[in-house]
Amino acid sequence: MGKVAVTAAVIGGAAVCAAVALLVRHQLRNSSQSSRAAAILKEFQEKCGTPESKLKQVADAMTVEMHAGLASEGGSKLKMLISYVDNLPTGAEEGVYYALDLGGTNFRVLRVQLGGTNGGVVDQEFAELSIPPSLMVGTSQELFDYIAAELAKFVAQEGDRFQLPDGRKRELGFTFSFPVMQNSIVSGTLMRWTKGFSIDDAVGKDVVAELSSAMERQGVEMHVSALVNDTVGTLAGGRYTNKDVVMAVIMGTGTNAAYVERSQAIPKWHGPQPESGEMVINMEWGNFRSSHLPLTEYDNELDAESLNPGEQIFEKLTSGMYLGEIVRRVLCRMAEESALFGDTVPPKLRTPFILRTPDMSAMHHDTSYDLKVVGNKLKDILEISNTTLKVRKVVVELCDIVARRGARLAAAGILGILKKTGRDSFKDGDSQKTVIAMDGGLYEHYTAYRECLEATLKELLDDEVAEHIVCEHSNDGSGIGAALLAASHSWYLS
Ligand code: GLC
């Protein structure tokens, strides 16, 4: 072999060795990275665990807090607010009524013609608008003027089909879905904001007075006849169509529950005992917290960086505003520590709330063989291209962990109410049915979440009892419910 050939062979051999070494190092790095990603996922999954025993502890803690919240004002993280609704709709409500529903990403205005006994809802019309994000953090007057102006436009479109008796002003049920300390069915002060709203000057003010002044400024002539939380509206709307409805749960941007309590069982109620012996309680269960909740570092960080740190912990684990954000936070950690998406962390992945729960839901429900929807969402929302099937599977798995934890905890919350009201056990010969009116975008659109919630509730109850408990979707019942409560609390009733 000549000198040149030997040199070439040596150089060639060295190049091959270097290439092999690089490949091995790369593979080693890849496999150690992917095992790091798997470890992060596994650790998260373990911390999110919700075995039946834990859920029962959560349910018991919920029941205990319900008692404490009913005993005295400020007795618990659960506000257990008195709604002043001591009679739910009977079906006899009659006339044209308006409703205004404010409290999530959208707000709605609605008018219904109620037909009286056996007449049901004869006619209804609604308009839905989104709240400009700037108004969620602006001033009270800006927010209320905006909704009153939209209400004015809607009233102006009222057709002949809706008949207001002569000499009467229009009446409105106002669904305001935030914690409000009510003083009557038509007044109450805002205690604090939730769900990303933060308008300092509205806290402590009477929300009906705020709305009424805005309506006056916008030239809307209307009485506000009922102020209700969306859970209370949903309960009223649900009861109108089904006599067995005794509680309502919202799983949407936020989460909350209302139920019918015996008025004698509310020590903090010092008013006259209602004839019905009942009072609807708005629990504000979003603010529930307990040492039994499976909180992870991601939840703690989300909470610390939120607009309302330390508050709404149950809501931050279970509701639509936060589920996608939890997924984003875990993905971000994986990208940092295991280069899940390449050598650098994709910048969009660092943007809080960029991954919305509807997108998470779409990824979670992706049934295509190559998880195409997941690939497209990662590309469109987070600008991460060319993801492998393995990476997409990790994303789906993560969505599953976060959604299941939320849904199972929500089921435990419902069990807590069933326990408080004695509906969690079966008494011989008792055929009492319990219907739970459910609403909210998360419940309506996130199928895996809804199915997991309902299956978990069954899992937590004895078979016989489970047969008598039904979750019923009450589609936008809160708006109709507010209109019905405006009717039963009409200014014109003697
Ligand atoms: C938040 C609000 C509560 C509302 C719930 C569902 O938790 O504080 O009032 O019922 O969201 O919209």
XYZ file of C-alpha atoms and ligand atoms in Angstrom, residues 81 103-104 176-180 192-195 229-232 250-257 282 284-287 312 315, ligand 1:
43
model
C -73.722 31.991 50.144
C -69.496 35.438 34.155
C -67.389 33.548 31.654
C -73.723 37.365 37.697
C -71.360 34.452 38.179
C -68.914 35.620 40.801
C -68.988 35.463 44.595
C -71.651 37.934 45.741
C -63.966 39.358 44.848
C -63.357 38.466 41.235
C -62.513 35.039 39.850
C -61.799 33.580 36.383
C -75.317 33.083 40.431
C -75.125 30.844 37.331
C -75.371 27.735 39.515
C -78.577 29.070 41.077
C -71.137 24.302 36.512
C -67.991 23.001 34.882
C -66.947 25.781 32.549
C -64.346 28.537 32.631
C -64.825 28.293 36.402
C -66.571 25.730 38.538
C -69.198 25.917 41.256
C -72.246 24.180 42.715
C -74.431 28.985 46.278
C -68.643 28.835 45.665
C -66.902 25.462 45.776
C -64.191 26.722 43.452
C -62.551 28.124 46.580
C -59.956 29.155 44.006
C -61.227 25.643 40.522
C -66.419 30.961 39.567
C -67.322 31.969 40.253
C -68.657 31.369 40.597
C -69.263 30.737 39.359
C -68.305 29.741 38.736
C -68.844 29.100 37.467
O -66.074 29.975 40.453
O -66.697 32.461 41.414
O -69.532 32.332 41.118
O -70.470 30.102 39.686
O -67.087 30.381 38.449
O -69.119 30.047 36.489
